[in-house]
Coordinates of C-alpha atoms and ligand atoms in Angstrom, one line a residue:
M1 CA 2.0 28.2 -15.4
H2 CA -0.4 28.3 -18.4
K3 CA -2.7 25.5 -19.5
G4 CA -1.3 23.3 -22.2
E5 CA 2.3 24.6 -21.7
P6 CA 4.1 22.9 -24.7
D7 CA 7.6 22.8 -23.4
F8 CA 6.8 21.4 -19.9
A9 CA 6.9 17.7 -20.9
R10 CA 10.1 18.1 -22.9
V11 CA 11.9 19.8 -20.0
L12 CA 10.6 17.2 -17.5
L13 CA 11.6 14.3 -19.8
D14 CA 15.1 15.7 -20.3
W15 CA 15.5 15.8 -16.5
Y16 CA 14.1 12.3 -16.2
D17 CA 16.5 11.0 -18.8
A18 CA 19.4 12.1 -16.6
H19 CA 17.9 11.5 -13.1
A20 CA 15.4 8.7 -13.2
R21 CA 15.2 6.7 -10.0
D22 CA 16.6 3.2 -10.4
L23 CA 13.6 1.0 -9.2
P24 CA 13.4 -2.8 -9.6
W25 CA 10.2 -2.7 -11.6
R26 CA 11.4 0.0 -13.9
V27 CA 13.0 -0.1 -17.4
P28 CA 15.4 2.9 -17.5
P29 CA 14.8 5.6 -20.0
G30 CA 16.2 4.8 -23.5
S31 CA 16.3 1.1 -22.8
V32 CA 15.4 -1.3 -25.6
R33 CA 13.7 -3.6 -23.0
Q34 CA 9.9 -3.3 -22.8
P35 CA 8.4 -2.8 -19.3
D36 CA 6.8 -6.0 -18.0
P37 CA 3.0 -5.3 -17.3
Y38 CA 3.1 -7.9 -14.5
R39 CA 5.9 -6.2 -12.6
I40 CA 4.3 -2.7 -13.2
W41 CA 1.0 -4.0 -11.9
L42 CA 2.5 -5.7 -8.9
S43 CA 4.6 -2.7 -7.9
E44 CA 1.7 -0.3 -8.3
V45 CA -0.6 -2.4 -6.1
M46 CA 2.1 -2.7 -3.5
L47 CA 2.8 1.0 -3.6
Q48 CA -0.8 2.1 -2.9
Q49 CA -0.5 3.8 0.5
T50 CA 3.1 2.6 1.0
T51 CA 6.6 3.9 0.3
V52 CA 9.1 2.7 -2.3
A53 CA 11.5 1.8 0.6
A54 CA 8.8 -0.4 2.3
V55 CA 7.9 -2.1 -1.0
S56 CA 11.3 -3.1 -2.5
G57 CA 11.9 -6.2 -0.3
Y58 CA 8.4 -7.4 -0.8
F59 CA 8.6 -6.9 -4.6
A60 CA 11.9 -8.9 -4.7
T61 CA 10.3 -11.8 -2.7
F62 CA 7.2 -11.9 -4.8
T63 CA 9.0 -11.8 -8.2
Q64 CA 11.4 -14.5 -7.1
R65 CA 8.7 -16.8 -5.8
W66 CA 6.1 -15.9 -8.5
P67 CA 8.0 -14.5 -11.6
D68 CA 4.9 -14.1 -13.8
V69 CA 1.1 -13.7 -13.5
G70 CA 0.6 -17.4 -14.2
A71 CA 2.8 -18.4 -11.2
L72 CA 1.0 -16.0 -8.9
A73 CA -2.4 -17.2 -10.1
A74 CA -1.4 -20.8 -9.2
A75 CA -0.1 -19.9 -5.7
D76 CA -1.7 -21.0 -2.5
D77 CA -3.8 -18.2 -0.9
A78 CA -2.1 -18.8 2.5
D79 CA 1.4 -18.4 1.0
V80 CA 0.5 -15.2 -0.7
M81 CA -1.2 -13.7 2.4
A82 CA 1.8 -14.7 4.5
A83 CA 4.3 -13.1 2.0
W84 CA 2.1 -9.9 2.0
A85 CA 2.1 -9.8 5.8
G86 CA 3.4 -6.4 7.0
L87 CA 2.4 -4.5 3.9
G88 CA -1.0 -3.8 5.4
Y89 CA -4.4 -3.3 3.6
Y90 CA -4.9 -7.0 3.2
A91 CA -7.9 -6.6 0.9
R92 CA -5.3 -5.6 -1.7
A93 CA -3.6 -9.0 -1.3
R94 CA -6.8 -10.8 -1.8
N95 CA -7.6 -8.7 -4.9
L96 CA -4.1 -9.2 -6.1
L97 CA -4.8 -13.0 -6.2
K98 CA -8.2 -12.6 -7.8
C99 CA -6.8 -10.3 -10.4
A100 CA -3.9 -12.7 -11.2
R101 CA -6.3 -15.5 -11.6
M102 CA -8.6 -13.5 -13.9
V103 CA -5.7 -12.4 -16.1
A104 CA -4.3 -16.0 -16.2
G105 CA -7.8 -17.5 -16.8
E106 CA -9.6 -15.0 -19.0
Y107 CA -6.9 -13.1 -20.7
D108 CA -4.4 -15.9 -21.5
G109 CA -1.9 -14.5 -19.0
V110 CA -1.7 -11.1 -20.7
F111 CA -2.8 -7.9 -19.0
P112 CA -5.2 -5.8 -21.2
D113 CA -3.6 -2.7 -22.6
S114 CA -6.3 -0.1 -22.2
A115 CA -7.1 1.7 -18.9
A116 CA -10.8 1.0 -19.4
A117 CA -10.3 -2.8 -19.6
L118 CA -7.7 -2.8 -16.8
Q119 CA -10.2 -1.0 -14.5
R120 CA -12.5 -4.0 -14.8
L121 CA -10.0 -6.2 -13.1
P122 CA -10.2 -6.7 -9.3
G123 CA -8.3 -4.2 -7.2
I124 CA -7.4 -1.9 -10.2
G125 CA -8.8 1.6 -9.8
P126 CA -8.4 4.6 -12.1
Y127 CA -4.9 5.4 -10.9
T128 CA -3.4 1.9 -11.2
A129 CA -5.1 1.4 -14.6
A130 CA -3.7 4.6 -15.9
A131 CA -0.2 3.8 -14.6
I132 CA -0.2 0.3 -16.2
A133 CA -1.6 1.6 -19.5
A134 CA 0.9 4.4 -19.7
I135 CA 4.0 2.7 -18.3
A136 CA 3.7 -0.8 -19.6
Y137 CA 1.8 -0.1 -22.9
G138 CA 2.8 3.5 -23.8
Q139 CA -0.9 4.7 -23.8
S140 CA -1.3 8.5 -23.3
E141 CA -3.1 8.2 -20.0
T142 CA -2.8 10.7 -17.2
V143 CA -1.5 9.2 -13.9
V144 CA -2.5 11.2 -10.8
D145 CA -1.2 10.0 -7.5
G146 CA -0.4 12.0 -4.3
N147 CA 2.9 13.2 -5.8
V148 CA 1.2 14.4 -8.9
D149 CA -1.6 16.1 -6.8
R150 CA 1.1 18.1 -5.0
V151 CA 3.2 19.0 -8.1
I152 CA 0.2 20.1 -10.1
S153 CA -1.2 22.1 -7.1
R154 CA 2.0 24.0 -7.0
L155 CA 2.7 24.5 -10.7
F156 CA -0.7 26.1 -11.0
A157 CA -0.9 27.6 -7.5
I158 CA -4.2 25.8 -6.8
E159 CA -5.4 27.0 -3.4
T160 CA -8.6 25.0 -3.2
P161 CA -8.1 22.4 -0.5
L162 CA -7.9 18.7 -1.4
P163 CA -9.9 16.6 -2.1
D164 CA -12.2 19.4 -3.6
A165 CA -9.3 20.4 -5.9
K166 CA -9.1 17.0 -7.5
P167 CA -11.2 17.6 -10.6
D168 CA -9.2 20.8 -11.4
I169 CA -5.9 19.0 -10.7
R170 CA -6.9 16.1 -13.0
A171 CA -7.9 18.4 -15.8
R172 CA -4.7 20.3 -15.6
A173 CA -2.6 17.2 -15.3
G174 CA -4.4 15.9 -18.4
D175 CA -3.6 19.0 -20.4
L176 CA 0.1 18.5 -19.6
T177 CA 0.3 14.8 -20.5
P178 CA 2.2 14.4 -23.8
S179 CA 1.3 11.8 -26.5
Q180 CA 5.0 10.9 -26.8
R181 CA 6.6 8.8 -24.0
P182 CA 3.6 9.0 -21.7
G183 CA 5.0 6.2 -19.5
D184 CA 8.3 8.0 -18.9
Y185 CA 6.4 11.2 -18.4
A186 CA 4.2 9.6 -15.7
Q187 CA 7.3 8.2 -13.9
A188 CA 9.0 11.6 -14.2
M189 CA 6.1 13.3 -12.5
M190 CA 6.2 10.7 -9.7
D191 CA 10.0 11.1 -9.4
L192 CA 9.7 14.9 -9.3
G193 CA 7.2 14.7 -6.5
A194 CA 9.1 12.0 -4.6
T195 CA 12.6 13.6 -4.8
I196 CA 12.3 17.4 -5.4
C197 CA 8.8 18.7 -5.0
T198 CA 8.5 17.0 -1.6
P199 CA 5.6 17.7 0.8
S200 CA 7.1 20.0 3.4
S201 CA 10.3 21.4 1.8
P202 CA 10.2 21.6 -2.0
N203 CA 13.7 22.0 -3.4
C204 CA 12.8 24.7 -5.9
L205 CA 16.4 25.7 -6.4
I206 CA 17.3 22.4 -8.2
C207 CA 13.8 21.8 -9.7
P208 CA 13.9 21.3 -13.5
V209 CA 10.5 22.9 -14.0
T210 CA 10.9 25.9 -11.7
G211 CA 10.4 28.3 -14.6
F212 CA 6.9 26.9 -15.1
C213 CA 5.9 27.1 -11.4
T214 CA 3.4 29.7 -10.3
A215 CA 3.5 28.7 -6.6
R216 CA 7.3 29.1 -6.7
A217 CA 6.9 32.6 -8.3
R218 CA 4.5 33.6 -5.6
G219 CA 6.6 32.1 -2.8
I220 CA 3.8 29.9 -1.5
A221 CA 5.1 26.4 -2.7
A222 CA 5.5 24.9 0.8
E223 CA 1.9 25.9 1.7
L224 CA 0.4 23.9 -1.1
P225 CA -1.5 21.7 -1.6
K226 CA -4.0 22.8 1.1
K227 CA -6.0 20.0 2.7
R228 CA -9.4 20.0 4.2
R229 CA -9.1 19.4 7.9
K230 CA -9.8 15.8 8.8
P231 CA -11.9 14.8 11.8
P232 CA -9.7 13.1 14.5
K233 CA -9.6 9.3 14.3
P234 CA -11.7 7.5 16.9
V235 CA -10.1 5.0 19.3
R236 CA -11.4 1.5 19.4
R237 CA -10.5 -1.2 22.0
G238 CA -10.3 -4.9 22.0
Y239 CA -8.8 -8.0 23.6
A240 CA -6.2 -10.4 22.0
Y241 CA -5.7 -13.8 23.6
V242 CA -2.4 -15.6 23.5
L243 CA -3.0 -19.2 24.5
V244 CA -0.1 -21.6 24.9
N245 CA -0.5 -25.3 25.7
S246 CA 1.8 -27.6 27.6
D247 CA 3.5 -28.7 24.2
S248 CA 4.3 -25.0 23.6
A249 CA 1.9 -24.8 20.7
V250 CA 0.1 -21.5 20.2
L251 CA -3.6 -20.9 19.4
L252 CA -4.1 -18.9 16.2
E253 CA -7.2 -18.3 14.1
R254 CA -7.7 -17.2 10.5
R255 CA -9.8 -14.1 10.3
P256 CA -12.9 -14.1 8.2
D257 CA -12.2 -13.3 4.5
K258 CA -14.3 -10.1 4.6
G259 CA -13.3 -7.2 6.8
L260 CA -10.2 -5.8 8.3
L261 CA -7.1 -8.1 8.1
G262 CA -9.5 -10.5 6.2
G263 CA -8.0 -14.0 5.5
M264 CA -4.9 -13.3 7.7
L265 CA -3.8 -15.4 10.6
G266 CA -4.1 -13.8 14.0
W267 CA -4.6 -14.3 17.7
P268 CA -8.2 -14.9 18.8
G269 CA -9.8 -11.8 20.1
S270 CA -12.8 -9.7 20.8
A271 CA -14.6 -7.3 18.5
W272 CA -12.9 -4.0 18.1
E273 CA -15.2 -1.3 19.4
D274 CA -15.8 1.4 22.1
N275 CA -16.4 -1.1 24.9
P276 CA -15.9 -4.7 23.8
D277 CA -16.8 -7.7 25.9
P278 CA -14.0 -10.0 26.8
V279 CA -14.4 -13.3 24.9
P280 CA -11.5 -15.6 25.9
P281 CA -11.3 -18.7 23.7
V282 CA -11.2 -21.1 26.8
D283 CA -11.8 -20.8 30.5
A284 CA -8.3 -20.4 31.9
D285 CA -6.3 -18.2 34.3
W286 CA -5.9 -15.3 31.9
R287 CA -3.2 -12.7 32.8
A288 CA -3.0 -9.2 31.3
V289 CA 0.5 -8.6 29.9
G290 CA 0.1 -5.1 28.5
E291 CA -1.5 -3.1 25.7
V292 CA -0.7 -2.9 22.0
R293 CA -1.4 0.3 20.1
H294 CA -1.9 0.3 16.3
T295 CA -3.3 2.8 13.9
F296 CA -5.5 1.7 11.0
T297 CA -6.7 4.1 8.2
H298 CA -9.9 5.0 10.0
F299 CA -9.2 4.4 13.7
H300 CA -6.6 3.9 16.5
L301 CA -6.7 0.5 18.1
R302 CA -5.8 -0.3 21.8
L303 CA -5.6 -4.0 22.3
A304 CA -5.4 -5.5 25.8
V305 CA -3.1 -8.6 25.5
M306 CA -4.1 -11.5 27.7
I307 CA -2.1 -14.7 28.0
A308 CA -2.8 -18.1 29.5
I309 CA -1.2 -21.6 29.6
S310 CA -3.8 -24.3 29.3
D311 CA -4.6 -27.6 27.6
A312 CA -8.3 -26.8 27.4
R313 CA -9.8 -27.3 24.0
P314 CA -10.9 -24.1 22.3
E315 CA -14.0 -23.9 20.2
R316 CA -12.3 -21.7 17.6
G317 CA -8.9 -21.5 16.0
A318 CA -6.3 -24.3 16.0
F319 CA -3.1 -24.9 17.9
L320 CA 0.0 -24.5 15.8
A321 CA 3.2 -26.3 16.9
R322 CA 6.0 -24.0 17.8
D323 CA 8.3 -25.0 15.1
A324 CA 5.6 -24.3 12.5
F325 CA 4.8 -20.9 14.0
R326 CA 6.3 -18.1 12.0
P327 CA 5.5 -14.7 13.7
G328 CA 6.7 -13.0 10.5
D329 CA 3.6 -14.3 8.7
L330 CA 1.3 -12.3 11.0
P331 CA 0.0 -8.9 10.1
T332 CA 1.7 -6.0 11.9
V333 CA -0.8 -5.6 14.7
M334 CA -0.6 -9.3 15.5
K335 CA 3.2 -9.2 15.4
K336 CA 3.0 -6.5 18.0
V337 CA 0.9 -8.8 20.2
H338 CA 3.5 -11.5 19.7
Y339 CA 6.3 -9.2 20.6
L340 CA 4.7 -8.3 23.9
A341 CA 3.9 -11.9 24.8
A342 CA 7.1 -13.5 23.3
S343 CA 9.1 -13.9 26.5
I344 CA 6.2 -15.7 28.2
I345 CA 5.5 -17.9 25.2
D346 CA 9.2 -18.8 25.0
S347 CA 9.4 -19.7 28.7
V348 CA 6.7 -22.5 28.3
Ligands
LIG1 FE1 7.7 22.0 -6.8 FE2 9.3 24.1 -6.4 FE3 9.5 22.7 -8.6 FE4 7.4 24.3 -8.2 S1 9.5 24.9 -8.4 S2 7.3 22.2 -9.0 S3 7.1 24.0 -6.0 S4 9.9 22.0 -6.5

């Protein structure tokens, strides 16, 4: 494929007009409706590091409970964190609220329309800013996510491994971005990467842009993009303590705002490190019930789950009555702890 190929965008947009994915935050091609910046922003923040399938239910819940940025800005932090539980990367949920409050307070409830201004809002990086500016406001911004990295690497047969290839990919993606319908074009590139130019088995036979594709011509499509080998993730260990009192209430503690799972409810526990010290919240007859395994972005976690039944008063956390305890509000690793201990909790 050659730089600045003029017909590429037209061919891709023709394909998009016929095959666009039907997504709840999207306005279909040709519609007279304008995309809602709030819904585009919310979906893009949710989609960072997560799949469309995983996000759809959360998106429906959020937009029913908080249909616009003003409603979200006025929400209780704890309600939003609970509704986010399971999506992971909880710093994003905290930034989501900060951003909603800034847009509601400083921008009269209207998201700014330029990528530069959008990037000054909490939790909005270059990718999300470009996506909102292009899709919601029709600005000719180049949107480069993992799908686009892959498609561009293949179209131009870029053999430099990621992430070193990123500047080259960005430049080539920029050359291809049209001034007409940049939002639909951005979504078309995402759709092409998600449905046809997939990671391990690109379906070149039905690809609308196969005639532009150098990797396809050379028979190396499935080998690209190349990736720099990552060092293996370290393993950290920790303890999680499930304390139940004689009224069947369970001890939970809100994690500090800063750091992993910040602001989320969880079981009291130790630090997560190579060799953590046990730090039970009360002196009691603690029993080991098993181990929970969970993988975060930068490490694998092995949590020893301890359980005790006691009316001793803990120094940290607070007992939550059983009918007020909603395990679904916990982040995934804490849900796994609950799952392991549930039969014992239920028997008290
Ligand atoms: Fe991807 Fe194949 Fe299409 Fe090239 S021809 S963009 S490798 S699906």
